[in-house]
mmCIF file of C-alpha atoms in Angstrom:
data_model
loop_
_atom_site.group_PDB
_atom_site.id
_atom_site.type_symbol
_atom_site.label_atom_id
_atom_site.label_comp_id
_atom_site.label_asym_id
_atom_site.label_seq_id
_atom_site.Cartn_x
_atom_site.Cartn_y
_atom_site.Cartn_z
ATOM 1 C CA MET A 674 -23.337 -14.249 20.540
ATOM 2 C CA PRO A 675 -26.032 -16.249 22.431
ATOM 3 C CA LEU A 676 -24.911 -17.667 25.770
ATOM 4 C CA ASP A 677 -25.298 -21.444 24.482
ATOM 5 C CA ALA A 678 -23.345 -20.761 21.303
ATOM 6 C CA PRO A 679 -20.349 -23.021 20.840
ATOM 7 C CA THR A 680 -16.807 -21.423 21.233
ATOM 8 C CA LEU A 681 -14.916 -21.278 18.022
ATOM 9 C CA ASN A 682 -11.448 -22.830 17.969
ATOM 10 C CA SER A 683 -8.419 -21.247 16.310
ATOM 11 C CA LEU A 684 -9.474 -22.446 13.040
ATOM 12 C CA GLY A 685 -13.028 -20.946 13.375
ATOM 13 C CA LEU A 686 -14.756 -24.160 13.873
ATOM 14 C CA PRO A 687 -17.336 -24.708 16.768
ATOM 15 C CA LYS A 688 -15.669 -27.598 18.572
ATOM 16 C CA PRO A 689 -12.582 -28.587 20.575
ATOM 17 C CA PRO A 690 -9.289 -29.017 18.554
ATOM 18 C CA SER A 691 -9.087 -32.662 19.543
ATOM 19 C CA GLU A 692 -12.506 -33.304 17.790
ATOM 20 C CA THR A 693 -11.451 -31.218 14.677
ATOM 21 C CA ARG A 694 -9.638 -33.144 12.003
ATOM 22 C CA VAL A 695 -7.397 -31.221 9.755
ATOM 23 C CA VAL A 696 -5.665 -32.362 6.512
ATOM 24 C CA VAL A 697 -2.468 -30.348 6.138
ATOM 25 C CA ALA A 698 -1.089 -30.184 2.553
ATOM 26 C CA MET A 699 2.666 -30.919 3.263
ATOM 27 C CA SER A 700 5.147 -30.081 0.442
ATOM 28 C CA GLY A 701 8.190 -30.996 2.588
ATOM 29 C CA GLY A 702 9.095 -27.408 2.969
ATOM 30 C CA VAL A 703 9.340 -25.224 6.194
ATOM 31 C CA ASP A 704 6.036 -23.459 5.758
ATOM 32 C CA SER A 705 3.679 -26.496 5.593
ATOM 33 C CA SER A 706 5.826 -28.202 8.136
ATOM 34 C CA VAL A 707 5.327 -25.474 10.601
ATOM 35 C CA VAL A 708 1.522 -25.356 9.896
ATOM 36 C CA ALA A 709 1.317 -29.171 10.746
ATOM 37 C CA ALA A 710 3.487 -28.850 13.705
ATOM 38 C CA MET A 711 1.509 -25.872 15.179
ATOM 39 C CA LEU A 712 -1.827 -27.456 14.748
ATOM 40 C CA ALA A 713 -0.543 -30.794 16.111
ATOM 41 C CA GLU A 714 0.693 -28.905 19.224
ATOM 42 C CA GLU A 715 -2.545 -27.206 19.604
ATOM 43 C CA GLY A 716 -4.225 -30.545 19.910
ATOM 44 C CA TYR A 717 -5.928 -30.879 16.481
ATOM 45 C CA ASP A 718 -6.470 -34.239 14.787
ATOM 46 C CA VAL A 719 -3.906 -33.619 12.140
ATOM 47 C CA VAL A 720 -3.447 -35.901 8.981
ATOM 48 C CA GLY A 721 -0.467 -34.930 6.722
ATOM 49 C CA VAL A 722 -0.707 -35.540 3.004
ATOM 50 C CA THR A 723 2.095 -35.114 0.456
ATOM 51 C CA LEU A 724 1.460 -35.281 -3.231
ATOM 52 C CA GLN A 725 4.020 -36.963 -5.458
ATOM 53 C CA LEU A 726 3.446 -34.833 -8.582
ATOM 54 C CA TYR A 727 5.883 -36.504 -10.883
ATOM 55 C CA ASP A 728 8.478 -39.437 -10.935
ATOM 56 C CA HIS A 729 11.199 -37.803 -8.610
ATOM 57 C CA GLY A 730 13.690 -39.890 -10.599
ATOM 58 C CA ALA A 731 12.778 -38.493 -13.864
ATOM 59 C CA ALA A 732 14.756 -35.868 -15.803
ATOM 60 C CA LEU A 733 12.132 -33.205 -15.108
ATOM 61 C CA ALA A 734 12.659 -33.318 -11.324
ATOM 62 C CA LYS A 735 15.379 -31.394 -9.640
ATOM 63 C CA LYS A 736 16.904 -31.150 -6.287
ATOM 64 C CA GLY A 737 15.268 -28.617 -4.158
ATOM 65 C CA ALA A 738 11.784 -28.785 -5.889
ATOM 66 C CA CYS A 739 8.669 -29.138 -3.979
ATOM 67 C CA CYS A 740 6.918 -32.588 -4.177
ATOM 68 C CA ALA A 741 10.188 -34.427 -5.046
ATOM 69 C CA GLY A 742 11.750 -37.369 -3.321
ATOM 70 C CA ILE A 743 13.704 -35.473 -0.480
ATOM 71 C CA ASP A 744 10.699 -33.467 0.237
ATOM 72 C CA ILE A 745 8.553 -36.449 0.751
ATOM 73 C CA HIS A 746 11.102 -37.735 3.086
ATOM 74 C CA ASP A 747 11.242 -34.497 5.047
ATOM 75 C CA ALA A 748 7.425 -34.343 5.377
ATOM 76 C CA ARG A 749 7.287 -37.916 6.703
ATOM 77 C CA ARG A 750 10.058 -37.096 9.379
ATOM 78 C CA VAL A 751 7.969 -34.066 10.477
ATOM 79 C CA ALA A 752 4.938 -36.192 10.894
ATOM 80 C CA GLU A 753 6.749 -38.968 12.681
ATOM 81 C CA GLN A 754 8.308 -36.321 14.992
ATOM 82 C CA MET A 755 5.082 -34.510 15.841
ATOM 83 C CA GLY A 756 3.118 -37.801 16.056
ATOM 84 C CA PHE A 757 0.363 -37.697 13.399
ATOM 85 C CA PRO A 758 -0.224 -39.906 10.352
ATOM 86 C CA HIS A 759 1.173 -39.033 7.065
ATOM 87 C CA TYR A 760 0.207 -40.252 3.571
ATOM 88 C CA VAL A 761 1.940 -39.958 0.172
ATOM 89 C CA LEU A 762 -0.598 -39.825 -2.668
ATOM 90 C CA ASP A 763 0.531 -40.488 -6.365
ATOM 91 C CA TYR A 764 -0.868 -37.636 -8.339
ATOM 92 C CA GLU A 765 1.664 -38.024 -11.161
ATOM 93 C CA ASN A 766 -1.055 -38.538 -13.867
ATOM 94 C CA ILE A 767 -3.434 -35.850 -12.610
ATOM 95 C CA PHE A 768 -0.510 -33.341 -12.461
ATOM 96 C CA ARG A 769 0.591 -34.144 -15.942
ATOM 97 C CA ASP A 770 -2.823 -33.903 -17.466
ATOM 98 C CA ALA A 771 -3.984 -30.894 -15.481
ATOM 99 C CA VAL A 772 -0.805 -28.771 -15.379
ATOM 100 C CA ILE A 773 2.205 -29.955 -17.307
ATOM 101 C CA ASP A 774 0.423 -30.672 -20.582
ATOM 102 C CA GLU A 775 -1.302 -27.249 -20.642
ATOM 103 C CA PHE A 776 1.988 -25.576 -19.834
ATOM 104 C CA ALA A 777 3.666 -27.035 -22.769
ATOM 105 C CA GLU A 778 0.831 -26.279 -25.172
ATOM 106 C CA SER A 779 0.498 -22.729 -23.825
ATOM 107 C CA TYR A 780 4.220 -22.109 -24.245
ATOM 108 C CA LEU A 781 4.130 -23.542 -27.815
ATOM 109 C CA GLY A 782 1.326 -21.195 -28.481
ATOM 110 C CA GLY A 783 3.489 -18.106 -27.579
ATOM 111 C CA ALA A 784 1.946 -17.587 -24.232
ATOM 112 C CA THR A 785 3.787 -17.394 -20.817
ATOM 113 C CA PRO A 786 2.007 -19.772 -18.580
ATOM 114 C CA VAL A 787 1.905 -19.751 -14.688
ATOM 115 C CA PRO A 788 1.617 -23.490 -13.868
ATOM 116 C CA CYS A 789 1.724 -22.849 -10.136
ATOM 117 C CA ILE A 790 -1.738 -21.256 -10.349
ATOM 118 C CA ARG A 791 -3.090 -24.164 -12.251
ATOM 119 C CA CYS A 792 -1.469 -26.623 -9.774
ATOM 120 C CA ASN A 793 -3.372 -24.836 -6.901
ATOM 121 C CA GLU A 794 -6.590 -24.615 -8.873
ATOM 122 C CA ARG A 795 -6.678 -28.040 -10.415
ATOM 123 C CA VAL A 796 -4.733 -30.309 -8.055
ATOM 124 C CA LYS A 797 -4.238 -28.983 -4.596
ATOM 125 C CA PHE A 798 -7.564 -27.169 -4.077
ATOM 126 C CA LYS A 799 -9.658 -29.531 -6.118
ATOM 127 C CA ASP A 800 -8.514 -33.257 -6.047
ATOM 128 C CA LEU A 801 -6.579 -33.022 -2.849
ATOM 129 C CA LEU A 802 -9.382 -31.007 -1.226
ATOM 130 C CA GLU A 803 -11.848 -33.681 -2.242
ATOM 131 C CA THR A 804 -9.601 -36.269 -0.693
ATOM 132 C CA ALA A 805 -9.555 -34.236 2.549
ATOM 133 C CA LYS A 806 -13.269 -34.426 2.663
ATOM 134 C CA ASP A 807 -13.186 -38.144 1.940
ATOM 135 C CA LEU A 808 -10.957 -38.424 5.064
ATOM 136 C CA ASP A 809 -13.822 -36.705 7.036
ATOM 137 C CA ALA A 810 -11.595 -33.652 7.723
ATOM 138 C CA ASP A 811 -13.267 -30.408 8.911
ATOM 139 C CA CYS A 812 -10.934 -28.331 6.841
ATOM 140 C CA MET A 813 -7.662 -28.360 4.894
ATOM 141 C CA ALA A 814 -4.723 -26.217 5.794
ATOM 142 C CA THR A 815 -1.739 -25.150 3.815
ATOM 143 C CA GLY A 816 1.437 -23.241 4.253
ATOM 144 C CA HIS A 817 0.548 -20.480 1.699
ATOM 145 C CA TYR A 818 1.112 -16.897 2.758
ATOM 146 C CA ILE A 819 -2.434 -15.457 2.333
ATOM 147 C CA GLN A 820 -5.167 -14.643 4.725
ATOM 148 C CA ARG A 821 -8.596 -15.878 5.003
ATOM 149 C CA MET A 822 -11.016 -13.508 6.873
ATOM 150 C CA VAL A 823 -14.671 -13.863 7.570
ATOM 151 C CA GLY A 824 -16.912 -10.989 6.367
ATOM 152 C CA ASP A 825 -20.519 -10.204 6.501
ATOM 153 C CA GLN A 826 -21.148 -12.487 3.516
ATOM 154 C CA GLY A 827 -18.810 -15.315 4.375
ATOM 155 C CA ALA A 828 -15.013 -16.123 3.925
ATOM 156 C CA GLU A 829 -12.968 -13.505 2.073
ATOM 157 C CA LEU A 830 -9.411 -13.737 0.595
ATOM 158 C CA HIS A 831 -6.924 -11.121 1.727
ATOM 159 C CA SER A 832 -3.343 -10.353 1.067
ATOM 160 C CA ALA A 833 -0.704 -11.772 3.529
ATOM 161 C CA ALA A 834 0.743 -9.528 6.271
ATOM 162 C CA ASP A 835 4.079 -9.872 4.754
ATOM 163 C CA ALA A 836 3.869 -8.110 1.428
ATOM 164 C CA ASN A 837 7.247 -9.917 0.493
ATOM 165 C CA ARG A 838 5.772 -13.236 1.068
ATOM 166 C CA ASP A 839 2.326 -12.567 -0.310
ATOM 167 C CA GLN A 840 1.058 -15.436 -2.585
ATOM 168 C CA SER A 841 -2.275 -13.853 -3.611
ATOM 169 C CA TYR A 842 -1.283 -13.701 -7.238
ATOM 170 C CA PHE A 843 -1.043 -17.466 -7.376
ATOM 171 C CA LEU A 844 -4.231 -18.004 -5.433
ATOM 172 C CA PHE A 845 -6.786 -15.789 -7.255
ATOM 173 C CA SER A 846 -8.682 -18.758 -8.696
ATOM 174 C CA THR A 847 -9.739 -20.139 -5.156
ATOM 175 C CA THR A 848 -13.560 -20.239 -5.361
ATOM 176 C CA PRO A 849 -15.925 -19.240 -2.465
ATOM 177 C CA GLU A 850 -16.615 -22.855 -1.760
ATOM 178 C CA GLN A 851 -13.000 -23.792 -1.552
ATOM 179 C CA LEU A 852 -12.332 -20.796 0.732
ATOM 180 C CA ASP A 853 -15.015 -22.045 3.166
ATOM 181 C CA TYR A 854 -13.018 -25.200 3.734
ATOM 182 C CA LEU A 855 -9.367 -23.863 3.438
ATOM 183 C CA ARG A 856 -7.265 -22.355 6.161
ATOM 184 C CA PHE A 857 -3.877 -20.407 5.930
ATOM 185 C CA PRO A 858 -2.487 -20.384 9.435
ATOM 186 C CA LEU A 859 0.766 -18.454 8.349
ATOM 187 C CA GLY A 860 -0.867 -15.516 6.582
ATOM 188 C CA HIS A 861 -0.781 -13.317 9.541
ATOM 189 C CA LEU A 862 2.969 -13.598 10.077
ATOM 190 C CA LYS A 863 5.063 -10.551 9.493
ATOM 191 C CA SER A 864 8.170 -12.278 8.059
ATOM 192 C CA LYS A 865 9.510 -15.515 6.911
ATOM 193 C CA ALA A 866 11.885 -15.291 10.027
ATOM 194 C CA GLU A 867 8.913 -15.770 12.221
ATOM 195 C CA THR A 868 8.101 -19.084 10.448
ATOM 196 C CA ARG A 869 11.724 -20.316 10.850
ATOM 197 C CA GLU A 870 11.732 -19.407 14.385
ATOM 198 C CA LEU A 871 8.530 -21.498 14.910
ATOM 199 C CA ALA A 872 10.210 -24.368 13.168
ATOM 200 C CA ALA A 873 13.182 -24.200 15.469
ATOM 201 C CA LYS A 874 10.840 -23.940 18.477
ATOM 202 C CA TYR A 875 9.107 -27.207 17.361
ATOM 203 C CA GLY A 876 12.677 -28.684 16.762
ATOM 204 C CA LEU A 877 11.783 -29.521 13.072
ATOM 205 C CA SER A 878 14.653 -30.750 10.823
ATOM 206 C CA VAL A 879 13.490 -28.440 8.105
ATOM 207 C CA ALA A 880 13.965 -25.223 10.115
ATOM 208 C CA ASP A 881 16.852 -24.119 7.863
ATOM 209 C CA LYS A 882 15.751 -25.819 4.643
ATOM 210 C CA PRO A 883 16.002 -23.254 1.673
ATOM 211 C CA ASP A 884 12.890 -22.194 -0.076
ATOM 212 C CA SER A 885 12.066 -23.958 -3.309
ATOM 213 C CA GLN A 886 12.864 -21.798 -6.348
ATOM 214 C CA ASP A 887 11.309 -21.556 -9.813
ATOM 215 C CA ILE A 888 8.664 -24.012 -11.113
ATOM 216 C CA CYS A 889 8.913 -27.429 -9.569
ATOM 217 C CA PHE A 890 9.244 -29.259 -12.793
ATOM 218 C CA VAL A 891 11.421 -26.678 -14.624
ATOM 219 C CA PRO A 892 15.254 -27.219 -13.740
ATOM 220 C CA ASP A 893 17.051 -24.072 -13.370
ATOM 221 C CA GLY A 894 14.273 -21.930 -14.833
ATOM 222 C CA ASN A 895 15.095 -23.215 -18.365
ATOM 223 C CA TYR A 896 11.422 -23.423 -19.672
ATOM 224 C CA ALA A 897 12.537 -24.141 -23.337
ATOM 225 C CA SER A 898 14.598 -27.333 -22.245
ATOM 226 C CA VAL A 899 11.470 -28.759 -20.522
ATOM 227 C CA ILE A 900 9.389 -27.966 -23.594
ATOM 228 C CA GLU A 901 11.720 -29.718 -25.911
ATOM 229 C CA LYS A 902 11.670 -32.813 -23.611
ATOM 230 C CA LEU A 903 7.867 -32.768 -23.500
ATOM 231 C CA ARG A 904 7.297 -31.943 -27.204
ATOM 232 C CA PRO A 905 10.448 -33.150 -29.166
ATOM 233 C CA GLY A 906 10.910 -31.118 -32.347
ATOM 234 C CA ALA A 907 8.903 -28.143 -31.111
ATOM 235 C CA ALA A 908 11.768 -25.651 -31.432
ATOM 236 C CA GLU A 909 11.412 -24.878 -35.040
ATOM 237 C CA PRO A 910 13.693 -21.977 -36.291
ATOM 238 C CA GLY A 911 12.353 -18.935 -37.945
ATOM 239 C CA GLU A 912 12.952 -15.214 -38.538
ATOM 240 C CA ILE A 913 13.404 -12.353 -36.037
ATOM 241 C CA VAL A 914 11.598 -9.557 -37.683
ATOM 242 C CA HIS A 915 11.362 -5.796 -36.779
ATOM 243 C CA ALA A 916 7.888 -4.397 -36.188
ATOM 244 C CA ASP A 917 8.540 -2.245 -39.338
ATOM 245 C CA GLY A 918 8.939 -5.467 -41.419
ATOM 246 C CA ARG A 919 12.750 -5.780 -41.561
ATOM 247 C CA VAL A 920 14.085 -9.269 -41.199
ATOM 248 C CA LEU A 921 16.947 -8.796 -38.661
ATOM 249 C CA GLY A 922 18.095 -12.493 -38.183
ATOM 250 C CA GLU A 923 17.113 -15.999 -37.411
ATOM 251 C CA HIS A 924 16.061 -17.549 -34.165
ATOM 252 C CA ARG A 925 16.337 -21.152 -32.989
ATOM 253 C CA GLY A 926 12.729 -21.582 -31.875
ATOM 254 C CA VAL A 927 9.855 -19.375 -30.483
ATOM 255 C CA ILE A 928 9.913 -21.248 -27.363
ATOM 256 C CA HIS A 929 13.179 -19.606 -26.418
ATOM 257 C CA TYR A 930 11.755 -16.124 -26.246
ATOM 258 C CA THR A 931 9.160 -14.228 -24.049
ATOM 259 C CA ILE A 932 7.506 -10.872 -24.206
ATOM 260 C CA GLY A 933 9.688 -8.085 -22.962
ATOM 261 C CA GLN A 934 13.012 -9.944 -23.547
ATOM 262 C CA ARG A 935 15.919 -7.885 -24.548
ATOM 263 C CA ARG A 936 19.106 -9.994 -23.970
ATOM 264 C CA GLY A 937 20.067 -13.011 -25.997
ATOM 265 C CA LEU A 938 18.393 -11.957 -29.158
ATOM 266 C CA GLY A 939 21.495 -12.380 -31.302
ATOM 267 C CA ILE A 940 20.873 -9.328 -33.384
ATOM 268 C CA GLY A 941 23.851 -7.095 -32.399
ATOM 269 C CA GLY A 942 24.994 -4.136 -34.338
ATOM 270 C CA LEU A 943 21.806 -2.044 -34.009
ATOM 271 C CA THR A 944 21.640 1.573 -33.057
ATOM 272 C CA GLU A 945 18.701 1.134 -30.744
ATOM 273 C CA PRO A 946 17.878 -1.464 -28.073
ATOM 274 C CA LEU A 947 15.188 -3.865 -29.249
ATOM 275 C CA TYR A 948 12.737 -5.957 -27.256
ATOM 276 C CA VAL A 949 10.451 -8.980 -28.117
ATOM 277 C CA VAL A 950 7.045 -7.270 -28.480
ATOM 278 C CA LYS A 951 5.045 -10.278 -30.014
ATOM 279 C CA LEU A 952 5.605 -13.869 -30.753
ATOM 280 C CA ASP A 953 4.065 -14.925 -33.923
ATOM 281 C CA VAL A 954 3.741 -18.876 -33.648
ATOM 282 C CA ASP A 955 1.868 -19.488 -36.842
ATOM 283 C CA ASN A 956 4.576 -17.792 -38.964
ATOM 284 C CA LYS A 957 7.463 -18.861 -36.612
ATOM 285 C CA GLN A 958 8.418 -15.222 -36.187
ATOM 286 C CA VAL A 959 9.821 -13.301 -33.140
ATOM 287 C CA ILE A 960 8.720 -9.663 -33.508
ATOM 288 C CA VAL A 961 10.989 -7.155 -31.979
ATOM 289 C CA GLY A 962 10.562 -3.432 -31.654
ATOM 290 C CA PRO A 963 11.521 -0.337 -29.365
ATOM 291 C CA LYS A 964 10.603 -0.460 -25.642
ATOM 292 C CA GLU A 965 7.664 1.864 -25.975
ATOM 293 C CA MET A 966 5.857 -0.823 -28.037
ATOM 294 C CA LEU A 967 5.656 -2.866 -24.868
ATOM 295 C CA ALA A 968 3.558 -0.396 -23.208
ATOM 296 C CA THR A 969 -0.076 -1.664 -22.742
ATOM 297 C CA ARG A 970 -3.183 -0.170 -21.240
ATOM 298 C CA LYS A 971 -6.067 -2.443 -22.646
ATOM 299 C CA VAL A 972 -5.834 -5.950 -21.237
ATOM 300 C CA PRO A 973 -8.402 -8.528 -22.170
ATOM 301 C CA VAL A 974 -9.018 -11.156 -19.444
ATOM 302 C CA ARG A 975 -11.240 -14.324 -19.363
ATOM 303 C CA GLU A 976 -11.700 -17.395 -17.065
ATOM 304 C CA ILE A 977 -12.556 -14.789 -14.308
ATOM 305 C CA ASN A 978 -12.998 -16.070 -10.767
ATOM 306 C CA TRP A 979 -14.895 -13.333 -8.917
ATOM 307 C CA LEU A 980 -14.758 -13.088 -5.095
ATOM 308 C CA GLY A 981 -16.659 -9.838 -4.544
ATOM 309 C CA ASP A 982 -19.889 -9.601 -2.527
ATOM 310 C CA ALA A 983 -21.965 -8.228 -5.439
ATOM 311 C CA PRO A 984 -22.076 -10.036 -8.820
ATOM 312 C CA PHE A 985 -19.404 -9.201 -11.215
ATOM 313 C CA THR A 986 -21.899 -8.057 -13.905
ATOM 314 C CA SER A 987 -23.894 -5.847 -11.501
ATOM 315 C CA ARG A 988 -21.707 -2.879 -12.472
ATOM 316 C CA GLU A 989 -20.597 -1.489 -15.789
ATOM 317 C CA GLU A 990 -17.118 -0.972 -14.343
ATOM 318 C CA TRP A 991 -15.205 -1.739 -11.143
ATOM 319 C CA HIS A 992 -12.461 0.571 -10.020
ATOM 320 C CA LEU A 993 -9.828 -1.765 -8.545
ATOM 321 C CA SER A 994 -6.167 -2.298 -8.393
ATOM 322 C CA VAL A 995 -4.667 -5.080 -10.592
ATOM 323 C CA LYS A 996 -1.545 -7.072 -10.798
ATOM 324 C CA VAL A 997 -0.571 -8.280 -14.130
ATOM 325 C CA ARG A 998 2.771 -9.993 -13.176
ATOM 326 C CA SER A 999 3.546 -11.714 -9.990
ATOM 327 C CA THR A 1000 6.672 -9.546 -9.342
ATOM 328 C CA ARG A 1001 4.926 -6.229 -9.856
ATOM 329 C CA PRO A 1002 2.780 -4.236 -7.332
ATOM 330 C CA PRO A 1003 -0.953 -3.766 -7.931
ATOM 331 C CA ARG A 1004 -1.731 -0.716 -10.297
ATOM 332 C CA GLU A 1005 -4.883 1.342 -10.567
ATOM 333 C CA ALA A 1006 -7.240 0.056 -13.266
ATOM 334 C CA ILE A 1007 -10.780 0.008 -14.488
ATOM 335 C CA VAL A 1008 -12.497 -3.398 -14.835
ATOM 336 C CA ARG A 1009 -15.249 -3.563 -17.350
ATOM 337 C CA PRO A 1010 -17.206 -6.826 -17.336
ATOM 338 C CA ILE A 1011 -18.242 -8.308 -20.670
ATOM 339 C CA SER A 1012 -19.730 -11.453 -19.080
ATOM 340 C CA GLU A 1013 -19.528 -13.189 -15.728
ATOM 341 C CA THR A 1014 -16.151 -14.647 -16.893
ATOM 342 C CA GLU A 1015 -14.691 -12.087 -19.399
ATOM 343 C CA ALA A 1016 -13.619 -8.477 -18.933
ATOM 344 C CA GLU A 1017 -11.561 -5.593 -20.412
ATOM 345 C CA VAL A 1018 -9.127 -4.251 -18.015
ATOM 346 C CA GLU A 1019 -8.003 -0.648 -18.535
ATOM 347 C CA LEU A 1020 -4.724 0.311 -16.895
ATOM 348 C CA VAL A 1021 -4.660 3.979 -15.743
ATOM 349 C CA VAL A 1022 -0.864 3.884 -16.390
ATOM 350 C CA ALA A 1023 0.405 1.587 -19.133
ATOM 351 C CA GLU A 1024 2.412 -1.513 -18.198
ATOM 352 C CA GLU A 1025 5.255 -2.986 -20.154
ATOM 353 C CA GLY A 1026 5.502 -6.639 -21.044
ATOM 354 C CA VAL A 1027 1.868 -7.592 -20.441
ATOM 355 C CA SER A 1028 1.774 -11.217 -21.806
ATOM 356 C CA PRO A 1029 -0.885 -13.671 -22.802
ATOM 357 C CA GLY A 1030 -0.885 -16.675 -20.244
ATOM 358 C CA GLN A 1031 -0.158 -14.551 -17.147
ATOM 359 C CA ALA A 1032 -2.871 -13.829 -14.553
ATOM 360 C CA CYS A 1033 -4.587 -10.476 -13.870
ATOM 361 C CA VAL A 1034 -5.400 -10.387 -10.243
ATOM 362 C CA PHE A 1035 -8.044 -7.967 -8.857
ATOM 363 C CA TYR A 1036 -7.420 -6.143 -5.600
ATOM 364 C CA ASP A 1037 -9.631 -3.711 -3.520
ATOM 365 C CA PRO A 1038 -7.500 -0.526 -3.527
ATOM 366 C CA ASP A 1039 -8.836 0.478 -0.054
ATOM 367 C CA SER A 1040 -8.112 -2.852 1.749
ATOM 368 C CA SER A 1041 -6.195 -6.006 1.695
ATOM 369 C CA ARG A 1042 -8.984 -7.946 0.070
ATOM 370 C CA ILE A 1043 -8.581 -9.940 -3.151
ATOM 371 C CA PHE A 1044 -11.488 -9.899 -5.567
ATOM 372 C CA GLY A 1045 -10.261 -12.745 -7.751
ATOM 373 C CA GLY A 1046 -8.922 -12.272 -11.232
ATOM 374 C CA GLY A 1047 -8.596 -14.041 -14.569
ATOM 375 C CA TRP A 1048 -6.196 -14.900 -17.390
ATOM 376 C CA ILE A 1049 -4.683 -12.542 -19.856
ATOM 377 C CA TRP A 1050 -5.138 -13.535 -23.376
ATOM 378 C CA ARG A 1051 -4.416 -12.182 -26.941
ATOM 379 C CA GLY A 1052 -7.641 -10.069 -27.361
ATOM 380 C CA TYR A 1053 -10.588 -9.695 -29.619
#
């Protein structure tokens, strides 16, 4: 480094913390609160922003969900305590248009959507990020458990140090341009306990606040009830059909079933356990079959966001690890580009319950780096 080169601060920017404005996306939980308090204590010009994503008095909201009424209050208390400004932005219409409506349509189409990814992609890392720039912030920080590292060709996305808290599956669609501007101060921590210790150190009222569970606008994980509220009359009954063509019973709506489901099918008295292997929305049929029918090796993926150094289509195939469900570890796979945004993923070992609407996230098998990913769809 040249002798006259400016010293980088802890956020990798070439000026003192006091001259560095950081917008912190504050959900009201312990993670983002610790990020804001930590940066404020280090002397950064912190601005806290909380998004109201839906009417917190409406039926869709629930106690303990992020971005609901109590969480806005908690975020404001942290800002007052640490002495930095805090703003609440009404993103209800944006959230409904960009996330909730697609969630409903995807579910009605027989897919299993992941709205948290769309929220990061279309709301937090798009509209909120632009708002941060409008506030003349030098960067935006969040409480996500993921790491941003600087490589030879710029900012890279890496898994969190704590594999149990890693949120890379939900952040694969972060673009290189967004990654330049974002910061994730908690990604290096080894456990959630360290985060709570920091919250206690700063005397934050949210230090012992439970983590939010499920999707913020889905009470108790009951997707079908939310879809019925959003799209009245969507739950039309139909047949439960064995893969061999036998009609085994009736269902009360395709929206009540997911690929891989075994329990709650209402078709007892069979000699073999059966699983949902396909949802035929057009014919209102739930197709069931033996467990081996769930095994999948070829996975079509589109809307790919590529984070590798070389262009995605510069090779005929990439040998990577991929994750096809947020709760599963990465598995060895061959990724064959079809275009810059489409690929066929071949799993070396078949996975069960691969479902349209889920993400397929790409990982470097030899490091913690994330190479992006895409969305699983029905196929060719």
